[in-house]
């Protein structure tokens, strides 16, 4: 099983989503910023590194929002999504096709990676509770 981490980064009532590059597996689908945990790294260290590599920002890693195990045809991932805050920098498109800040209401407009579906459902449910 592949350990993967991702960040739920907020700006007011919007959160950051990233579009995968066309040449990668699940190309052009949307996802949360993050990536694989390397050997010898904690999940938090991996997420800080991925945000620096992919967005050029320094983040603080906060509590776990949700954990998901999802089988893809080529691998099974254990995805840990952390709440995070950008401490320094503005997200840049260093690896992704596109970046967007979206509201919960805009989630259905974007085709996301299948592993993220459970997370998106929770985000939309949590949004209903708050309104």
PDB file of C-alpha atoms in Angstrom:
ATOM      1  CA  UNK A   1       0.000   0.000   0.000  1.00  0.00           C
ATOM      2  CA  UNK A   2       1.285   3.443  -0.919  1.00  0.00           C
ATOM      3  CA  UNK A   3       1.191   6.108   1.803  1.00  0.00           C
ATOM      4  CA  UNK A   4      -0.011   9.410   0.363  1.00  0.00           C
ATOM      5  CA  UNK A   5      -0.569  12.734   2.124  1.00  0.00           C
ATOM      6  CA  UNK A   6      -2.527  15.779   1.021  1.00  0.00           C
ATOM      7  CA  UNK A   7      -3.380  19.220   2.374  1.00  0.00           C
ATOM      8  CA  UNK A   8      -6.708  20.949   2.759  1.00  0.00           C
ATOM      9  CA  UNK A   9      -5.630  24.590   2.522  1.00  0.00           C
ATOM     10  CA  UNK A  10      -8.232  27.310   3.110  1.00  0.00           C
ATOM     11  CA  UNK A  11      -8.440  30.955   2.085  1.00  0.00           C
ATOM     12  CA  UNK A  12     -11.614  32.275   3.720  1.00  0.00           C
ATOM     13  CA  UNK A  13     -14.441  30.003   2.518  1.00  0.00           C
ATOM     14  CA  UNK A  14     -12.416  28.642  -0.425  1.00  0.00           C
ATOM     15  CA  UNK A  15      -9.987  25.726  -0.505  1.00  0.00           C
ATOM     16  CA  UNK A  16      -7.166  24.970  -2.919  1.00  0.00           C
ATOM     17  CA  UNK A  17      -7.447  22.295  -5.597  1.00  0.00           C
ATOM     18  CA  UNK A  18      -4.794  21.332  -8.148  1.00  0.00           C
ATOM     19  CA  UNK A  19      -5.162  19.845 -11.623  1.00  0.00           C
ATOM     20  CA  UNK A  20      -2.865  16.902 -12.371  1.00  0.00           C
ATOM     21  CA  UNK A  21      -0.536  17.268 -15.373  1.00  0.00           C
ATOM     22  CA  UNK A  22      -1.904  15.674 -18.565  1.00  0.00           C
ATOM     23  CA  UNK A  23       1.011  13.197 -18.880  1.00  0.00           C
ATOM     24  CA  UNK A  24       0.605  11.703 -15.379  1.00  0.00           C
ATOM     25  CA  UNK A  25      -1.746   8.902 -14.338  1.00  0.00           C
ATOM     26  CA  UNK A  26      -5.246  10.326 -13.738  1.00  0.00           C
ATOM     27  CA  UNK A  27      -4.087  13.291 -15.829  1.00  0.00           C
ATOM     28  CA  UNK A  28      -6.182  16.495 -15.806  1.00  0.00           C
ATOM     29  CA  UNK A  29      -8.266  15.308 -12.854  1.00  0.00           C
ATOM     30  CA  UNK A  30      -8.377  17.586  -9.815  1.00  0.00           C
ATOM     31  CA  UNK A  31      -6.892  16.749  -6.426  1.00  0.00           C
ATOM     32  CA  UNK A  32      -5.565  18.227  -3.205  1.00  0.00           C
ATOM     33  CA  UNK A  33      -1.885  19.172  -3.118  1.00  0.00           C
ATOM     34  CA  UNK A  34       0.329  16.405  -1.796  1.00  0.00           C
ATOM     35  CA  UNK A  35       2.088  13.211  -2.753  1.00  0.00           C
ATOM     36  CA  UNK A  36       3.826  10.059  -1.639  1.00  0.00           C
ATOM     37  CA  UNK A  37       5.520   9.709   1.732  1.00  0.00           C
ATOM     38  CA  UNK A  38       9.209   8.865   1.168  1.00  0.00           C
ATOM     39  CA  UNK A  39      11.138   6.337   3.272  1.00  0.00           C
ATOM     40  CA  UNK A  40      12.235   7.870   6.578  1.00  0.00           C
ATOM     41  CA  UNK A  41       9.731  10.753   6.423  1.00  0.00           C
ATOM     42  CA  UNK A  42       6.802  11.359   8.714  1.00  0.00           C
ATOM     43  CA  UNK A  43       3.503  12.154   7.005  1.00  0.00           C
ATOM     44  CA  UNK A  44       3.815  15.755   8.180  1.00  0.00           C
ATOM     45  CA  UNK A  45       7.360  16.096   6.794  1.00  0.00           C
ATOM     46  CA  UNK A  46       6.237  14.622   3.470  1.00  0.00           C
ATOM     47  CA  UNK A  47       3.367  17.097   3.218  1.00  0.00           C
ATOM     48  CA  UNK A  48       5.597  20.096   3.989  1.00  0.00           C
ATOM     49  CA  UNK A  49       8.072  18.906   1.319  1.00  0.00           C
ATOM     50  CA  UNK A  50       5.339  18.281  -1.272  1.00  0.00           C
ATOM     51  CA  UNK A  51       3.825  21.752  -0.744  1.00  0.00           C
ATOM     52  CA  UNK A  52       7.271  23.325  -1.213  1.00  0.00           C
ATOM     53  CA  UNK A  53       7.940  21.275  -4.371  1.00  0.00           C
ATOM     54  CA  UNK A  54       4.509  21.607  -5.956  1.00  0.00           C
ATOM     55  CA  UNK A  55       3.361  25.073  -4.846  1.00  0.00           C
ATOM     56  CA  UNK A  56       6.448  26.877  -3.547  1.00  0.00           C
ATOM     57  CA  UNK A  57       4.791  27.555  -0.180  1.00  0.00           C
ATOM     58  CA  UNK A  58       5.635  26.771   3.428  1.00  0.00           C
ATOM     59  CA  UNK A  59       2.711  25.310   5.371  1.00  0.00           C
ATOM     60  CA  UNK A  60       1.888  24.278   8.882  1.00  0.00           C
ATOM     61  CA  UNK A  61       0.325  20.827   9.124  1.00  0.00           C
ATOM     62  CA  UNK A  62      -2.642  20.643  11.471  1.00  0.00           C
ATOM     63  CA  UNK A  63      -5.141  17.926  12.399  1.00  0.00           C
ATOM     64  CA  UNK A  64      -6.161  15.049  10.123  1.00  0.00           C
ATOM     65  CA  UNK A  65      -9.386  15.864   8.254  1.00  0.00           C
ATOM     66  CA  UNK A  66      -9.950  12.371   6.844  1.00  0.00           C
ATOM     67  CA  UNK A  67      -8.143   9.151   5.958  1.00  0.00           C
ATOM     68  CA  UNK A  68      -9.113   7.091   2.908  1.00  0.00           C
ATOM     69  CA  UNK A  69      -7.940   3.781   1.494  1.00  0.00           C
ATOM     70  CA  UNK A  70      -8.587   3.615  -2.246  1.00  0.00           C
ATOM     71  CA  UNK A  71      -7.643   0.907  -4.753  1.00  0.00           C
ATOM     72  CA  UNK A  72      -6.669   2.143  -8.216  1.00  0.00           C
ATOM     73  CA  UNK A  73      -5.909  -0.315 -11.034  1.00  0.00           C
ATOM     74  CA  UNK A  74      -2.171   0.409 -10.694  1.00  0.00           C
ATOM     75  CA  UNK A  75      -1.847   0.864  -6.901  1.00  0.00           C
ATOM     76  CA  UNK A  76      -3.733   1.063  -3.608  1.00  0.00           C
ATOM     77  CA  UNK A  77      -3.261   4.259  -1.651  1.00  0.00           C
ATOM     78  CA  UNK A  78      -3.737   5.151   2.000  1.00  0.00           C
ATOM     79  CA  UNK A  79      -4.473   8.867   1.753  1.00  0.00           C
ATOM     80  CA  UNK A  80      -4.241  11.073   4.828  1.00  0.00           C
ATOM     81  CA  UNK A  81      -5.718  14.538   4.290  1.00  0.00           C
ATOM     82  CA  UNK A  82      -4.492  17.113   6.809  1.00  0.00           C
ATOM     83  CA  UNK A  83      -5.857  20.565   7.499  1.00  0.00           C
ATOM     84  CA  UNK A  84      -3.082  23.021   6.733  1.00  0.00           C
ATOM     85  CA  UNK A  85      -2.292  26.713   6.721  1.00  0.00           C
ATOM     86  CA  UNK A  86      -0.009  28.548   4.314  1.00  0.00           C
ATOM     87  CA  UNK A  87       2.615  30.310   6.442  1.00  0.00           C
ATOM     88  CA  UNK A  88       4.736  31.757   3.667  1.00  0.00           C
ATOM     89  CA  UNK A  89       4.426  32.256  -0.077  1.00  0.00           C
ATOM     90  CA  UNK A  90       1.661  32.273  -2.661  1.00  0.00           C
ATOM     91  CA  UNK A  91       0.770  28.975  -4.375  1.00  0.00           C
ATOM     92  CA  UNK A  92       2.466  28.687  -7.773  1.00  0.00           C
ATOM     93  CA  UNK A  93       1.888  26.179 -10.558  1.00  0.00           C
ATOM     94  CA  UNK A  94       5.239  24.380 -10.312  1.00  0.00           C
ATOM     95  CA  UNK A  95       3.967  20.890 -11.176  1.00  0.00           C
ATOM     96  CA  UNK A  96       0.240  21.165 -11.824  1.00  0.00           C
ATOM     97  CA  UNK A  97      -1.692  22.079 -14.948  1.00  0.00           C
ATOM     98  CA  UNK A  98      -3.850  24.552 -12.991  1.00  0.00           C
ATOM     99  CA  UNK A  99      -4.688  25.724  -9.453  1.00  0.00           C
ATOM    100  CA  UNK A 100      -8.049  27.012  -8.233  1.00  0.00           C
ATOM    101  CA  UNK A 101      -9.528  28.254  -4.975  1.00  0.00           C
ATOM    102  CA  UNK A 102     -13.099  26.914  -4.870  1.00  0.00           C
ATOM    103  CA  UNK A 103     -16.047  26.942  -2.476  1.00  0.00           C
ATOM    104  CA  UNK A 104     -17.782  23.786  -1.309  1.00  0.00           C
ATOM    105  CA  UNK A 105     -20.691  24.645  -3.636  1.00  0.00           C
ATOM    106  CA  UNK A 106     -18.349  24.526  -6.651  1.00  0.00           C
ATOM    107  CA  UNK A 107     -17.099  20.965  -5.974  1.00  0.00           C
ATOM    108  CA  UNK A 108     -19.483  19.297  -8.505  1.00  0.00           C
ATOM    109  CA  UNK A 109     -18.047  21.436 -11.339  1.00  0.00           C
ATOM    110  CA  UNK A 110     -14.640  19.698 -11.158  1.00  0.00           C
ATOM    111  CA  UNK A 111     -13.745  16.101 -12.071  1.00  0.00           C
ATOM    112  CA  UNK A 112     -11.672  14.854  -9.110  1.00  0.00           C
ATOM    113  CA  UNK A 113      -9.517  11.770  -8.644  1.00  0.00           C
ATOM    114  CA  UNK A 114     -11.688   8.858  -7.446  1.00  0.00           C
ATOM    115  CA  UNK A 115      -9.842   8.604  -4.096  1.00  0.00           C
ATOM    116  CA  UNK A 116     -11.015  12.140  -3.255  1.00  0.00           C
ATOM    117  CA  UNK A 117     -14.758  11.437  -3.628  1.00  0.00           C
ATOM    118  CA  UNK A 118     -15.266  10.463   0.037  1.00  0.00           C
ATOM    119  CA  UNK A 119     -13.410  13.615   1.116  1.00  0.00           C
ATOM    120  CA  UNK A 120     -15.525  15.820  -1.152  1.00  0.00           C
ATOM    121  CA  UNK A 121     -18.731  14.308   0.218  1.00  0.00           C
ATOM    122  CA  UNK A 122     -17.548  15.071   3.762  1.00  0.00           C
ATOM    123  CA  UNK A 123     -16.598  18.636   2.773  1.00  0.00           C
ATOM    124  CA  UNK A 124     -20.068  19.216   1.279  1.00  0.00           C
ATOM    125  CA  UNK A 125     -21.785  17.669   4.328  1.00  0.00           C
ATOM    126  CA  UNK A 126     -19.677  19.753   6.719  1.00  0.00           C
ATOM    127  CA  UNK A 127     -20.566  22.856   4.701  1.00  0.00           C
ATOM    128  CA  UNK A 128     -24.283  22.152   5.103  1.00  0.00           C
ATOM    129  CA  UNK A 129     -23.839  21.861   8.878  1.00  0.00           C
ATOM    130  CA  UNK A 130     -22.144  25.255   9.036  1.00  0.00           C
ATOM    131  CA  UNK A 131     -24.742  27.156   6.990  1.00  0.00           C
TER     132      UNK A 131
END
